Structure formats: structure tokens, C-alpha cells
Short mmCIF file of C-alpha atoms in Angstrom, two decimals:
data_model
loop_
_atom_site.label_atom_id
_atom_site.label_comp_id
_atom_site.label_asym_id
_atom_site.label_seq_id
_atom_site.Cartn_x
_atom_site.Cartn_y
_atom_site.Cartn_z
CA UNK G 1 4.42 118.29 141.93
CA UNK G 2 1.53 117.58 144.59
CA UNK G 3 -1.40 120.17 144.70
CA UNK G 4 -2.32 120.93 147.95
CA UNK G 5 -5.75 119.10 148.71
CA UNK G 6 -7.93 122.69 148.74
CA UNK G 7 -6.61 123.18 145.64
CA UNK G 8 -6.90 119.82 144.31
CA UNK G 9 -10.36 120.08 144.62
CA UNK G 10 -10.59 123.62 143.08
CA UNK G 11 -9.29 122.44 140.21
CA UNK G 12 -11.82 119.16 139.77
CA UNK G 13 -14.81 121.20 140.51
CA UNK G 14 -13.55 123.74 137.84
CA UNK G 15 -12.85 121.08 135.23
CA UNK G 16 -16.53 119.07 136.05
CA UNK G 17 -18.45 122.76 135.68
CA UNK G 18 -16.49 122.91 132.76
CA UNK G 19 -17.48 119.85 131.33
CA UNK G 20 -20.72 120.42 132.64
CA UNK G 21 -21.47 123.90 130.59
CA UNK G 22 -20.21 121.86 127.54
CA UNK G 23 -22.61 119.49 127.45
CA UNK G 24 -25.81 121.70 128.12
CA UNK G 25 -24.74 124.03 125.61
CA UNK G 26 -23.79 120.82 122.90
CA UNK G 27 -27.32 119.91 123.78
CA UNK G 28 -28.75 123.83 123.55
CA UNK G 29 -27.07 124.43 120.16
CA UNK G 30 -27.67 121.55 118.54
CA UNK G 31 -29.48 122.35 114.86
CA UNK G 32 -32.17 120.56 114.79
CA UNK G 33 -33.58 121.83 111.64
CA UNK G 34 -34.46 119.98 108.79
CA UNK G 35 -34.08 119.85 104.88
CA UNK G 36 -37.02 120.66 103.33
CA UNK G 37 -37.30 118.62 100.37
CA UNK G 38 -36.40 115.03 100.28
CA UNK G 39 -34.25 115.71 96.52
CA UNK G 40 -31.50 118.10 95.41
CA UNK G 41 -32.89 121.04 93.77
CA UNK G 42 -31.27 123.18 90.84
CA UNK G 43 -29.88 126.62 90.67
CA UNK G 44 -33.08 127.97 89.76
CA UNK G 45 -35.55 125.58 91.52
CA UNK G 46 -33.39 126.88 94.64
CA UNK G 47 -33.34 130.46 93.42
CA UNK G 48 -37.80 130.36 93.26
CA UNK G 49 -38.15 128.79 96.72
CA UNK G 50 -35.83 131.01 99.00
CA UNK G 51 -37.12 133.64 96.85
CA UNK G 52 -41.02 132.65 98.12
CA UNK G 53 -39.67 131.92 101.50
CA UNK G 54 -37.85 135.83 101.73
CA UNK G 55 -41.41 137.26 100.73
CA UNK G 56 -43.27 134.94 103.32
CA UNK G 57 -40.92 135.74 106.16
CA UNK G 58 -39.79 132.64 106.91
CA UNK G 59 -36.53 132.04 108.30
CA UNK G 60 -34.07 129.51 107.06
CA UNK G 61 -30.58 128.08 106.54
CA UNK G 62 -29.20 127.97 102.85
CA UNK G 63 -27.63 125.34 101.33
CA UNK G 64 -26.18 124.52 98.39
CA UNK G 65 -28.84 122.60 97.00
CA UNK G 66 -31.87 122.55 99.76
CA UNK G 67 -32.21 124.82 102.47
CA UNK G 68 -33.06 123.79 106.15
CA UNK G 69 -36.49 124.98 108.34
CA UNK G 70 -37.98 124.41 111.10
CA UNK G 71 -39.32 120.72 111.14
CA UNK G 72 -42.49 121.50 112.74
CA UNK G 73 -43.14 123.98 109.79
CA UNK G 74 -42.01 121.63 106.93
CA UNK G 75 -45.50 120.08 105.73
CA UNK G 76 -46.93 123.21 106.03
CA UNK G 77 -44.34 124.82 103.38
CA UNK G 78 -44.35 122.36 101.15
CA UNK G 79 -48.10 122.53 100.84
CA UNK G 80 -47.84 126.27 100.71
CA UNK G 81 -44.91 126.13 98.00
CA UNK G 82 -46.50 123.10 96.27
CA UNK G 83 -49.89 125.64 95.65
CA UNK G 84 -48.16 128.72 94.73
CA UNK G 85 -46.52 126.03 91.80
CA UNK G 86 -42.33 126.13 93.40
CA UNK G 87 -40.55 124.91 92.80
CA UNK G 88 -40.79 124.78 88.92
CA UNK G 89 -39.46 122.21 86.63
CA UNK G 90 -36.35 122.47 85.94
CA UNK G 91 -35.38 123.35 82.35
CA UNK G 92 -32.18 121.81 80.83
CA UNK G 93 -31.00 124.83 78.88
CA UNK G 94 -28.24 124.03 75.77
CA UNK G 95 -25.51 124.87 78.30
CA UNK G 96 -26.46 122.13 80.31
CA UNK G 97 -27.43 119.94 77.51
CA UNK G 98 -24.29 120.19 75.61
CA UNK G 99 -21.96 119.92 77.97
CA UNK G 100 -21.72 116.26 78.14
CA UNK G 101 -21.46 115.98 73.93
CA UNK G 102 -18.83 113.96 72.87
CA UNK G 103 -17.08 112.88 69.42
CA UNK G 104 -19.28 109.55 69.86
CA UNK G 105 -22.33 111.19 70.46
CA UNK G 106 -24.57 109.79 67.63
CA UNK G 107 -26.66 112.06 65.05
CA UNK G 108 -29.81 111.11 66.42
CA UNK G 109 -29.20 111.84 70.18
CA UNK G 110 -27.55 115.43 69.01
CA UNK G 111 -30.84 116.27 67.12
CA UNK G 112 -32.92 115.04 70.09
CA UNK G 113 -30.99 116.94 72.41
CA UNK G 114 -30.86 120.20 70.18
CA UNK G 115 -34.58 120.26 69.94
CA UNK G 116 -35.04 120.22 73.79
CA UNK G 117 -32.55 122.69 74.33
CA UNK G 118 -33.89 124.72 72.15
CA UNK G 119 -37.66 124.20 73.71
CA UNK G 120 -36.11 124.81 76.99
CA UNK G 121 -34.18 128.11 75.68
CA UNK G 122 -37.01 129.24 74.34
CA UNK G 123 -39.38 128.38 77.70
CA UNK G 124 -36.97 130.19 80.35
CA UNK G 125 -36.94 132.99 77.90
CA UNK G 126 -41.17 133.00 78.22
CA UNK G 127 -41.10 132.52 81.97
CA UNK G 128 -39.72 136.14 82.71
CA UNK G 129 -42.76 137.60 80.43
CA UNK G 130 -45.13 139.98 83.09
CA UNK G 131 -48.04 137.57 84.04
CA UNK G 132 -46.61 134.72 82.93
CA UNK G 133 -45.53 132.00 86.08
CA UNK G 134 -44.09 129.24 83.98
CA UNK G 135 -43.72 127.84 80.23
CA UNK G 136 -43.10 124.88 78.54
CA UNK G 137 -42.42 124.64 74.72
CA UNK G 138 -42.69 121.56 72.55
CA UNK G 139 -40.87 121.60 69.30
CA UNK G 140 -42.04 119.67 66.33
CA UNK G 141 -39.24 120.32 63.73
CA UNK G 142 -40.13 120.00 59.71
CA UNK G 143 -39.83 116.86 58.00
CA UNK G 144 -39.42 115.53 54.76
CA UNK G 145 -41.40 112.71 54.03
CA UNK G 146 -39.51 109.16 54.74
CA UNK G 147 -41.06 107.32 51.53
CA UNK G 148 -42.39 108.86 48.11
CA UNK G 149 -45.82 108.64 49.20
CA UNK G 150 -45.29 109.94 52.42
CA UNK G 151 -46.22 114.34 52.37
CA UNK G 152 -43.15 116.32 53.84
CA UNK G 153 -44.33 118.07 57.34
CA UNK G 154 -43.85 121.82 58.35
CA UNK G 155 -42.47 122.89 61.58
CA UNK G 156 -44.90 123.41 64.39
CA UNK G 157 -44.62 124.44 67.90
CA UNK G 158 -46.96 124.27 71.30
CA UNK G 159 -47.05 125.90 74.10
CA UNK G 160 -48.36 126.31 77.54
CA UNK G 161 -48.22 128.99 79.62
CA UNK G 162 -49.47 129.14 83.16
CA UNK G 163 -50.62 132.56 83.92
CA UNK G 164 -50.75 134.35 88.11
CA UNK G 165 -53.78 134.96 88.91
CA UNK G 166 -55.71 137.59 87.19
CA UNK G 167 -53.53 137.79 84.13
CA UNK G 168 -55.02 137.60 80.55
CA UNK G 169 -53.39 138.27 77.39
CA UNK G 170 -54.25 140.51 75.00
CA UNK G 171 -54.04 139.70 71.24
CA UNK G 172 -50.53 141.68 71.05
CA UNK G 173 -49.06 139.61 73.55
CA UNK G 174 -50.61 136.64 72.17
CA UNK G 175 -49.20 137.36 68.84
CA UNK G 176 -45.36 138.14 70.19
CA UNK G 177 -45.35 134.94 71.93
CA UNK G 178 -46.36 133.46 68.76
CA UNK G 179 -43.82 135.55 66.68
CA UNK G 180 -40.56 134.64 69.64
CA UNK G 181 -41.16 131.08 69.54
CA UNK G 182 -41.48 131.16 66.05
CA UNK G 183 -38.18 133.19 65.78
CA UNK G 184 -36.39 130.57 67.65
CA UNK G 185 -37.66 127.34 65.29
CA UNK G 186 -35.96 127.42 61.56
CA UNK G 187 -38.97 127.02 59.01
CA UNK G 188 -41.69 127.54 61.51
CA UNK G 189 -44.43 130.01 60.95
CA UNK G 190 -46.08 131.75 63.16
CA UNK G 191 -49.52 130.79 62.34
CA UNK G 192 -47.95 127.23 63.19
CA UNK G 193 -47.81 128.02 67.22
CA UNK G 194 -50.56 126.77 69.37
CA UNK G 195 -50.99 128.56 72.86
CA UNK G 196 -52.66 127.15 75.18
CA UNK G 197 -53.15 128.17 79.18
CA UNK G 198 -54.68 126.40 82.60
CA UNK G 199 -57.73 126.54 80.84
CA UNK G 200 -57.07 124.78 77.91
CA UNK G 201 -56.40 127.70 75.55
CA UNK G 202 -55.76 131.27 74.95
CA UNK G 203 -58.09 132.30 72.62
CA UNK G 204 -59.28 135.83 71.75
CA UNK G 205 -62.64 135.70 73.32
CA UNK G 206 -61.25 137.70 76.33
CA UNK G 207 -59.46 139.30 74.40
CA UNK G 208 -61.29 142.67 74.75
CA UNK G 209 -61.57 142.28 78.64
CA UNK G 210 -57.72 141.65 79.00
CA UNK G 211 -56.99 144.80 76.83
CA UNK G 212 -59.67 147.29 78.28
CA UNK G 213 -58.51 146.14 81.57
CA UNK G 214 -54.72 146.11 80.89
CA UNK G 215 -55.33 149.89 79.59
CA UNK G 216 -57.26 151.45 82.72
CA UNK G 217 -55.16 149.86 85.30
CA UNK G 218 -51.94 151.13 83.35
CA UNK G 219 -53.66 154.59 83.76
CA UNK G 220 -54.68 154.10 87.06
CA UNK G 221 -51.24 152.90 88.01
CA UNK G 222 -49.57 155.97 86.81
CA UNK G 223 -51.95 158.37 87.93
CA UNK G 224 -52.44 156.90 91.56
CA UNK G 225 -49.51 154.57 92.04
CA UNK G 226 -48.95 150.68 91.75
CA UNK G 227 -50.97 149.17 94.06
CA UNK G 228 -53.51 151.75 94.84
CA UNK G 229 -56.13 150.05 92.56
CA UNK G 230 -57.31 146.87 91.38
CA UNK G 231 -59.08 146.58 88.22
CA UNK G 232 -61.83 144.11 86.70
CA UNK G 233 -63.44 144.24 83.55
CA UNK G 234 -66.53 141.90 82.52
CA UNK G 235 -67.57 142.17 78.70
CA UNK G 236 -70.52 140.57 77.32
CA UNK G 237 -70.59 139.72 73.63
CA UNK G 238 -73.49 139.96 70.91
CA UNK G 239 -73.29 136.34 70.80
CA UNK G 240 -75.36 136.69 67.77
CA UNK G 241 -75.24 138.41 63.79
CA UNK G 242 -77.47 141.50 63.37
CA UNK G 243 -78.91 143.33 61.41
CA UNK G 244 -80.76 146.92 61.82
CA UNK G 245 -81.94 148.76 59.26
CA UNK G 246 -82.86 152.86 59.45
CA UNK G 247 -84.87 154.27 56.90
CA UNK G 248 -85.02 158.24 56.56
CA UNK G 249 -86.72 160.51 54.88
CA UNK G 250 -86.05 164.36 54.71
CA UNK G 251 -88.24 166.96 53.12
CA UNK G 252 -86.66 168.95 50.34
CA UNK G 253 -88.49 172.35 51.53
CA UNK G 254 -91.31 172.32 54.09
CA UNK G 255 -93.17 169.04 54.49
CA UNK G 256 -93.12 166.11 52.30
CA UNK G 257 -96.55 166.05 50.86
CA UNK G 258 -99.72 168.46 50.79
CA UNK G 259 -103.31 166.60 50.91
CA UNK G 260 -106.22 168.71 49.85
CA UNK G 261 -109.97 167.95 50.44
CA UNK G 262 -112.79 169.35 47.99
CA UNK G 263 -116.36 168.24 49.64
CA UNK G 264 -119.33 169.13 47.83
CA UNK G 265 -123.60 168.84 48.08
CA UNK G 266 -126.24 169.80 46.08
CA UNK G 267 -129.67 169.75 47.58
CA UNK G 268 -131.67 170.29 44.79
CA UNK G 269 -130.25 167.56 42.45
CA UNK G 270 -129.31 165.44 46.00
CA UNK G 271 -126.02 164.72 44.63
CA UNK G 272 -122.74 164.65 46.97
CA UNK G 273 -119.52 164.90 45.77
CA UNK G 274 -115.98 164.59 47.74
CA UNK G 275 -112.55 165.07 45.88
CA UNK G 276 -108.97 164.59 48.12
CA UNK G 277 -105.85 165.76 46.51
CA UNK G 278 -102.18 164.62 47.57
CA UNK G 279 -99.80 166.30 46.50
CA UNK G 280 -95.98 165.55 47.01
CA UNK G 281 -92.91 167.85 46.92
CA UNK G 282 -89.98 165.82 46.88
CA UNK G 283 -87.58 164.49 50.02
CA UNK G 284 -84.20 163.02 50.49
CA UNK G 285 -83.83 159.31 51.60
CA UNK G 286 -81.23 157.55 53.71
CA UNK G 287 -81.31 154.31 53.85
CA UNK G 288 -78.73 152.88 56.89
CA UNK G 289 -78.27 149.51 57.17
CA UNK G 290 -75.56 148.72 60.70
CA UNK G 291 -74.62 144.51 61.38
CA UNK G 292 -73.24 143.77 64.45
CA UNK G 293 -70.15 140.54 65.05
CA UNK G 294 -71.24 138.01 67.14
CA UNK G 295 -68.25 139.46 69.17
CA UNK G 296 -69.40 142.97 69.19
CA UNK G 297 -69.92 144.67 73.19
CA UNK G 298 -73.76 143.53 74.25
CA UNK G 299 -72.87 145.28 78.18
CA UNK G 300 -69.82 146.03 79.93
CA UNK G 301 -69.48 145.61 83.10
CA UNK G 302 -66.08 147.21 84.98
CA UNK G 303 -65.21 147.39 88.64
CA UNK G 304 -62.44 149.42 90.26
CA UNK G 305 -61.00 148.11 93.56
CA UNK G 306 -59.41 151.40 95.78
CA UNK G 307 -57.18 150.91 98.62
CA UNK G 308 -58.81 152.84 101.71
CA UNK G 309 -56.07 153.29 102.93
CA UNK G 310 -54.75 155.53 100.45
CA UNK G 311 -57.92 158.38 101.01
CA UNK G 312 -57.97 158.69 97.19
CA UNK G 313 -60.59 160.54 94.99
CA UNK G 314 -63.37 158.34 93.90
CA UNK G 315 -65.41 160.42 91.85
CA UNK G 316 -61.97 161.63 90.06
CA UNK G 317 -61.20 157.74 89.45
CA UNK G 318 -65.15 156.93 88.50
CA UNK G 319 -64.68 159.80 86.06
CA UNK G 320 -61.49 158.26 84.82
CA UNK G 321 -62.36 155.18 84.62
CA UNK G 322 -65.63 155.73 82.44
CA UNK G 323 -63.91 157.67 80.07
CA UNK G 324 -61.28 155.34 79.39
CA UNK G 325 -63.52 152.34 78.92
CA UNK G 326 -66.44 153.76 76.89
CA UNK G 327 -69.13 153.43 79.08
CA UNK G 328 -72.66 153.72 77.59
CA UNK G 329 -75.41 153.86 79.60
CA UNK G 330 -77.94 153.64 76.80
CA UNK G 331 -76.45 150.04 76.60
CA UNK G 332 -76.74 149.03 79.66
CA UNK G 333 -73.00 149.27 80.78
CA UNK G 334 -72.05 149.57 85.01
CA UNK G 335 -69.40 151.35 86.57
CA UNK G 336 -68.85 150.25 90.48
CA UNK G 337 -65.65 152.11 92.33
CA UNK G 338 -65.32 151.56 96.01
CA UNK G 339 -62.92 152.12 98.65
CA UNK G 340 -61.78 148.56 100.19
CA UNK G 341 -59.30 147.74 102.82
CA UNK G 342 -56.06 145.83 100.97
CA UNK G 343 -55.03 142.96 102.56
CA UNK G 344 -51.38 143.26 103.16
CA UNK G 345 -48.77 141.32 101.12
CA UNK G 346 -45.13 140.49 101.35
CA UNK G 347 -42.90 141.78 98.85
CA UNK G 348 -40.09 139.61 97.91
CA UNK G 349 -36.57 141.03 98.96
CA UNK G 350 -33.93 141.61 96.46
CA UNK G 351 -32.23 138.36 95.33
CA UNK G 352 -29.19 140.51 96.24
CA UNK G 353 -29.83 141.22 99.67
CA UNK G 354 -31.95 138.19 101.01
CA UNK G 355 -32.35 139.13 104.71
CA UNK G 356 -34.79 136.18 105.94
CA UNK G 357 -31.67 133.42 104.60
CA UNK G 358 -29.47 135.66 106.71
CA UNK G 359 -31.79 135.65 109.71
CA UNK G 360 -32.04 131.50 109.14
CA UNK G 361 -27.96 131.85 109.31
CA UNK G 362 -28.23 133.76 112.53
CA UNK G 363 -31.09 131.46 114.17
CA UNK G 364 -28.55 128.72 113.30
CA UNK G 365 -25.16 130.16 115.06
CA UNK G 366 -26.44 132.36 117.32
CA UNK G 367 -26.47 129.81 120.16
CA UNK G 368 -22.63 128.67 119.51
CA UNK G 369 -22.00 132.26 119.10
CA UNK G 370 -23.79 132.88 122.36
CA UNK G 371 -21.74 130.40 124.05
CA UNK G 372 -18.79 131.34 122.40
CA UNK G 373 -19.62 134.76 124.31
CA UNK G 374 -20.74 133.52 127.45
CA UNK G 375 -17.04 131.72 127.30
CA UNK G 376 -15.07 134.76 126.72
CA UNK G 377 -17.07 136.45 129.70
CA UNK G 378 -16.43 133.56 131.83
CA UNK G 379 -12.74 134.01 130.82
CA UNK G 380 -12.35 137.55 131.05
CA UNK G 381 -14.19 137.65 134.48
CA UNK G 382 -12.31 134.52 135.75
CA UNK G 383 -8.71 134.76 134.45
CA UNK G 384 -7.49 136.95 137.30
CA UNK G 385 -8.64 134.50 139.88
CA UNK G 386 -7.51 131.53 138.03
CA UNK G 387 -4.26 133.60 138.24
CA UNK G 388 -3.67 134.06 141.47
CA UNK G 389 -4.96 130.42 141.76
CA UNK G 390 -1.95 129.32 139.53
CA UNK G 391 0.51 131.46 141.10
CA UNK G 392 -0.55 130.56 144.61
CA UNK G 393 -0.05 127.06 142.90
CA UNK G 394 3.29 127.83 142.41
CA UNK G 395 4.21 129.66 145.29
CA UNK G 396 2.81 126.64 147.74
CA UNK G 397 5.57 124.35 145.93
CA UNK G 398 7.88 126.72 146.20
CA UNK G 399 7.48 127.11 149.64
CA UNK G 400 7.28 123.42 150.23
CA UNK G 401 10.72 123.34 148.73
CA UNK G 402 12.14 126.01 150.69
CA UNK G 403 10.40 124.51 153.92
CA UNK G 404 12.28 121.32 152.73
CA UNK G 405 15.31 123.20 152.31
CA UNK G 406 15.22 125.08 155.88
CA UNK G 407 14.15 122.30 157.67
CA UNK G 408 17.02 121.67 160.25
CA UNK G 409 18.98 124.66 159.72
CA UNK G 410 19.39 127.37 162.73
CA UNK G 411 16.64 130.02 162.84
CA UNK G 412 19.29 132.83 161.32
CA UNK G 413 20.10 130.92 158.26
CA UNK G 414 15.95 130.41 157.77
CA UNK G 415 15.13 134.45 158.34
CA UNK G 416 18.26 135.08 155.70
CA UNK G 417 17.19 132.48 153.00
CA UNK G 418 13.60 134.71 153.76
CA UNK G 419 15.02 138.02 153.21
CA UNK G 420 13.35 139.90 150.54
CA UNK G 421 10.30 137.55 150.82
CA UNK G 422 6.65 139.42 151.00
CA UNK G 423 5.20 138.40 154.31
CA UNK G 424 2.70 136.26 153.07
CA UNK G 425 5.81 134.48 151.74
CA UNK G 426 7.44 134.12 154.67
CA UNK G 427 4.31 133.42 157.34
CA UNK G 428 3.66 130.26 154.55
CA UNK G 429 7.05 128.78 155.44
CA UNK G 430 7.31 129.80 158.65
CA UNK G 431 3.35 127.85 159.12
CA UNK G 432 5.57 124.62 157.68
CA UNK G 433 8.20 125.05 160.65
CA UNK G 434 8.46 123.31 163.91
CA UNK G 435 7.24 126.04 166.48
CA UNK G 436 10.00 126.69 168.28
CA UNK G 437 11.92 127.17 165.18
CA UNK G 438 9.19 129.56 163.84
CA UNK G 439 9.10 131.38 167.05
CA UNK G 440 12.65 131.54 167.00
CA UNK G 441 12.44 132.80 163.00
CA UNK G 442 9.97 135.28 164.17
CA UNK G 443 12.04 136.99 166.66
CA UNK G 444 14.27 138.01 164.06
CA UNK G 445 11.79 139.97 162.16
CA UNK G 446 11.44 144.11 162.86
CA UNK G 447 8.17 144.34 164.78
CA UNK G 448 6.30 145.99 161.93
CA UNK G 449 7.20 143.00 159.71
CA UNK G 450 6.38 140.77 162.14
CA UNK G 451 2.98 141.76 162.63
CA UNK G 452 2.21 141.29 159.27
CA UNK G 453 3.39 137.82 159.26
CA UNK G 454 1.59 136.71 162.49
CA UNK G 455 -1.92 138.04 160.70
CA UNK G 456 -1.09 135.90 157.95
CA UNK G 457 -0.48 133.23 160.50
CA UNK G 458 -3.48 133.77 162.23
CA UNK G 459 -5.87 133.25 158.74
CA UNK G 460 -3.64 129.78 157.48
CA UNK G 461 -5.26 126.67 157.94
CA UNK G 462 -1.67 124.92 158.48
CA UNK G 463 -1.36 122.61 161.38
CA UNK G 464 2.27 123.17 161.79
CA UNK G 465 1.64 127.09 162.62
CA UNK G 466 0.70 128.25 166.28
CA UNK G 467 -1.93 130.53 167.03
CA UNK G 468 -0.34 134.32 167.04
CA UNK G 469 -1.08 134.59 171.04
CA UNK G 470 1.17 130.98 171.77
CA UNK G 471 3.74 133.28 169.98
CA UNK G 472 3.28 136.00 171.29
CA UNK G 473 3.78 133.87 174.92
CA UNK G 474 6.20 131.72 174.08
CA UNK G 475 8.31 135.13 172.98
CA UNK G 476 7.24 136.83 176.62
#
């Protein structure tokens, strides 16, 4: 069936917009985000970094082992990821390193791979400890000795803990990370267990800060809420033994000795003569002897950081805060509290809800979802014209087969095969008629009907139809 040539070219201009809208929005929607590390990560090296990314507000699209950013942004995350120590190394738990066991498996590669299990167990199990970033445990099991000379060897452990910043441990933390990785090794005691931090070792030199400090910003905490303060304490130790020694002595009833003077002087014999008399009446004598540890408190310093925000009591908190750490100003101790303005940090979202991987989702389909919209508006606004395009599609062949049909045949047979036509019908094959067969068609029409057929007439763009007044004279 042959389109008539205005709507031939309705259609190709359709179809080339069409095509054209494709393309720009192919080209608009086109994800051109990146993967942001070059290897697959884990479970749980994925888990740290969208976790980081959530609490920096940075959008991006999940995957199942990397996740996708902006690639203008991707140095600049990996430097920021790469200092805040994500992701972390991945442990190989005994799920992980036993699934691949078989009945061939020798003795030796089961022990080796039971021992780093085990150090990896015991690591992820250290990692979730408050303060505590990452672990990593290294397992020396007990030995017998190989030859008769050779001693046996005890079970030993080591580990390394990398604290966040401002974290110290105080000696009963110390001492359960000493007794769980020694609960976790058979035959290994927990004087055995070497700890050691970013610094090279946890020893219990700061011990005394990390406890003092640990206990006032507990109290702080629950007195003002978490975050309100931040607290620092500086102790300075004796360095050195010492000694003091305090004598006392306490009179047993008024003083402890009476001294008498006799002076005499004879001027007739010229003889002087001078007697002094002590006498003592008994006292009470303490003798206190106090040695200070080279560890002992020389000066404590302590500072309390107050968010200004907050408008909180500082004398209450300077109050608090001396009484809790013992400060003594004959020794020299200081006590600073002022009100600073907090910087302002992002909290990580819940692993449960993690809104900034569902905003990367949404950066990433909104433009096909936008154009999937934009397409359904397009629809919905253009169906009814592309409609009555289609229909007057149809109804142009149809009339070019009835015009087909007519053509020859008397003007009564042509006005009945029209009967029941609308008039816009009827003027369309009366346009494809000779004229004196349409004028002869039209005289069979009622006037009313008529009219309506000539106005349709008068607004075709057919050849083949007369202007209404030729009509009009040819019927006068």
C-alpha cells in the first residue's frame, strides 16, 4: 500500500527524530565511571571501603567485588583510603582455608594451614576490639626437639596491633589481649605473647596516661554525652629511685628539755663562776622513711577539649575533671578546660542501610530512567496524533480503493456506495473524481450535507477537486 507523499515524509522525519533522540541520549547516559582499584577485593576489604566511602559522602556504584566512582576523583580516593589504612589485608579465616582440603592433602600443608587459620581467627577476632584498626597474629606452635641434643620449644605468639589515633591501652586491655590469644594457642602461656604497636611496642610506660585518661573521658561521656569532650592526659614519671627520710620528735608533756643557767661573781675573792643545767623530759620519735618508683607521678599534666557548641559548664567539668584525676597543686600538676569549636565529622551509615551506594545506583540510572520518562511522555503526548495519523493512513487507502472502485460508474451508484460515509469521507473521494462527476455526486447530497463536504473540499490539497465556487457555478 502507497503512503501518500505528505505522509511519507511524516513518517521519515518521525523515524530520523527518533533515531536522533537515541543517539544523544546513548551518548548522555553512557556510565562513564570507573573501577576504583585495579584488583578484586574480598567480602570484607569491600565491606571497609564502601563503609569509608558512606561516611565521606561519596557517591558510588557497587559491585560485586570493586565499586565504580567518578574517574576524576579516583587518585584522590585511593590516596585518601590508602592513609586512613583500607582497605585491610585480607585474612584467610579456617572457613576459607579449609575449604579446599582434600584426602591428599599432606600432614605438613594441614599443619601449615591450621596455624594460619588459626592466626587469622584469632586477628579478625582482635580487629573488632574499641581502638584497635587492624591485627595480625603470628603463631609459633611448641616443639619438641628434632635430635637428643636439641631443647624442646614452648609455644609463643606475636602480635601487632595498629591503634586509631589517640588510642592507648591500659594494662587490663593489654593483659586480655594477652590472655585471648593465648586462649586460642594449645600450650601457650600468656607471659609467652609479645604486643607490639606502630611504635614498636606496647609497653606499660603509658600505661597510667591511657588509664587516667580512659577513666575521665568515660565520666565525661556519660555525664555530658559522647562527643561533647575530648580528653588528654600527659604524666611525667620520677624517672629516678628516692629516698626521703622524716625525723620527728614529740614532747611527752610540755617541751622536750629545760636548760638552766646559774652565773655567779665574787668581788672580793675576784672569782667568777657560771653553771648551765639541761635538763630533758622525755619525747616520742617517728622516724618515716617514703621511696618513690622510678615510675611514680613527678607532674601531671591533663587537658579537656569542650565542644562550644554544646554551651556546657566549664567550671562544673574543671571541677570534675580535677577530682577524678588527683590533681595536686603542691606538685606542680595543670588543669586546662576550654571551650573549642569541633570540627565536624561524618558518621558512617549503617551497613544496613548504606544510602551514598544507593545514591551511586541512582547517579548511574537516573539518565536511562530519565529517558525512559521523557519516552513515555513523548508517547503519551503523541499517541493520539500518531493515531489519527494511522487512521488517516488507512482511510486515504481506503478511499483510494473506493475512488478506484467508483471510477466510471454513474454519479447515483457513487453517492449510494457513499451513504453512511462522514463528510470528510465522502469530500476525500469525491476530491479523487473527475469534476463533472463530483459535481454531479454533489447534487445528490441534502444541502446541509453538502456544505459540509464542499468545506472539506475547500481545505484538500487534491488536484482532482474544484474550488467550492466552480461548484457552486457549474451547479447554477
Amino acid at each position: 500500500m502507497a503512503l501518500a507523499p505528505r505522509v511519507r515524509l511524516g513518517v521519515i522525519g518521525a523515524i530520523t527524530c527518533v533515531a536522533l533522540v537515541a543517539a544523544l541520549a546513548f551518548a548522555g547516559t553512557r556510565d562513564v565511571r570507573v573501577t576504583l582499584f585495579a584488583t578484586p577485593l574480598y567480602a570484607d576489604q569491600l565491606a571497609d571501603v564502601e563503609t569509608h566511602l558512606a561516611a565521606w559522602r561519596i557517591a558510588y556504584a557497587p559491585l560485586a567485588d570493586n565499586v565504580r566512582v567518578d574517574p576524576r576523583a579516583r587518585a584522590d580516593l585511593l590516596l585518601r583510603l590508602a592513609l586512613a589504612g583500607v582497605p585491610r589485608r585480607h585474612l584467610t579465616t579456617s572457613d576459607e582455608a579449609f575449604a579446599h582440603v582434600g584426602a591428599l592433602t599432606p600432614q605438613s600443608v594441614l599443619d601449615v594451614q591450621s596455624r594460619d587459620a588459626l592466626a587469622a581467627d584469632l586477628a579478625e577476632g582482635l580487629r573488632g576490639l574499641d581502638g584497635v584498626a587492624d591485627a595480625q597474629v603470628i603463631v609459633a606452635p611448641a616443639s619438641g626437639g628434632a635430635y637428643a641434643d636439641e631443647p624442646a620449644r614452648d609455644a609463643s605468639a606475636s602480635v601487632r596491633l595498629t591503634l586509631t589515633p589517640g588510642t592507648h591501652l591500659a594494662p587490663a586491655a593489654l593483659a586480655g589481649i594477652r590472655a585471648f590469644v593465648a586462649g586460642g594457642v594449645p600450650g601457650l602461656d600468656p607471659d609467652r605473647v609479645t604486643v607490639l604497636d606502630d611504635r614498636g611496642a606496647v609497653d606499660a610506660g603509658d600505661a597510667g596516661d591511657a588509664a587516667l585518661q580512659l577513666s575521665l573521658q568515660s565520666a565525661l561521656d556519660a555525664a555530658f554525652g559522647t562527643g561533647a569532650t575530648i580528653v588528654r592526659v600527659h604524666r611525667e614519671p620520677l624517672g629516678e629511685r628516692r629516698e626521703d627520710r622524716d625525723v620527728k620528735r614529740t614532747p611527752v608533756a610540755g617541751s622536750l628539755a629545760r636548760t638552766t643557767a646559774d652565773e655567779r661573781y665574787a668581788s672580793d675573792k675576784k672569782r667568777y663562776a657560771k653553771q648551765t643545767l639541761t635538763e630533758e623530759r622525755g619525747s616520742e620519735t617517728r622516724d618515716v622513711t617514703q621511696i618513690s618508683d622510678p615510675d611514680a607521678t613527678a607532674r601531671l599534666s591533663v587537658a579537656v577539649f569542650v565542644d562550644g557548641a554544646r554551651l556546657l559548664d566549664l567550671d562544673k567539668i574543671r571541677a570534675l575533671a580535677a577530682a577524678s584525676t588527683g590533681i595536686d597543686d603542691a606538685r606542680g600538676d595543670t588543669l586546662q578546660v576550654e571551650a573549642v569549636r569541633f570540627a565536624a565529622a561524618g558518621t558512617p551509615l549503617p551497613r544496613g542501610i548504606d544510602g551514598w551506594a544507593i545514591a551511586g545506583l541512582l547517579a548511574g540510572v537516573a539518565p536511562q530512567a530519565a529517558l525512559a520518562a521523557a519516552l513515555v511522555v513523548a508517547l503519551a503526548l503523541g499517541a493520539r496524533p500518531a493515531y489519527a495519523l494511522a487512521v488517516r493512513a488507512v482511510e486515504a487507502a481506503g478511499v483510494r480503493d473506493v475512488a478506484r472502485g467508483t471510477a466510471g460508474l454513474p454519479p447515483a451508484r457513487v453517492r449510494g456506495a457513499l451513504a453512511g460515509e462522514p463528510p470528510h469521507v465522502a469530500a476525500a473521494v469525491i476530491s479523487a473524481l473527475p469534476a463533472a462527476t463530483a459535481t454531479a455526486v454533489l447534487e445528490l447530497y441534502p444541502p446541509d450535507e453538502r456544505a459540509q463536504i464542499v468545506r472539506r473540499l475547500a481545505r484538500a490539497a487534491a488536484d482532482l477537486v474544484p474550488h467550492p465556487e466552480e461548484l457552486l457555478r457549474a451547479r447554477g
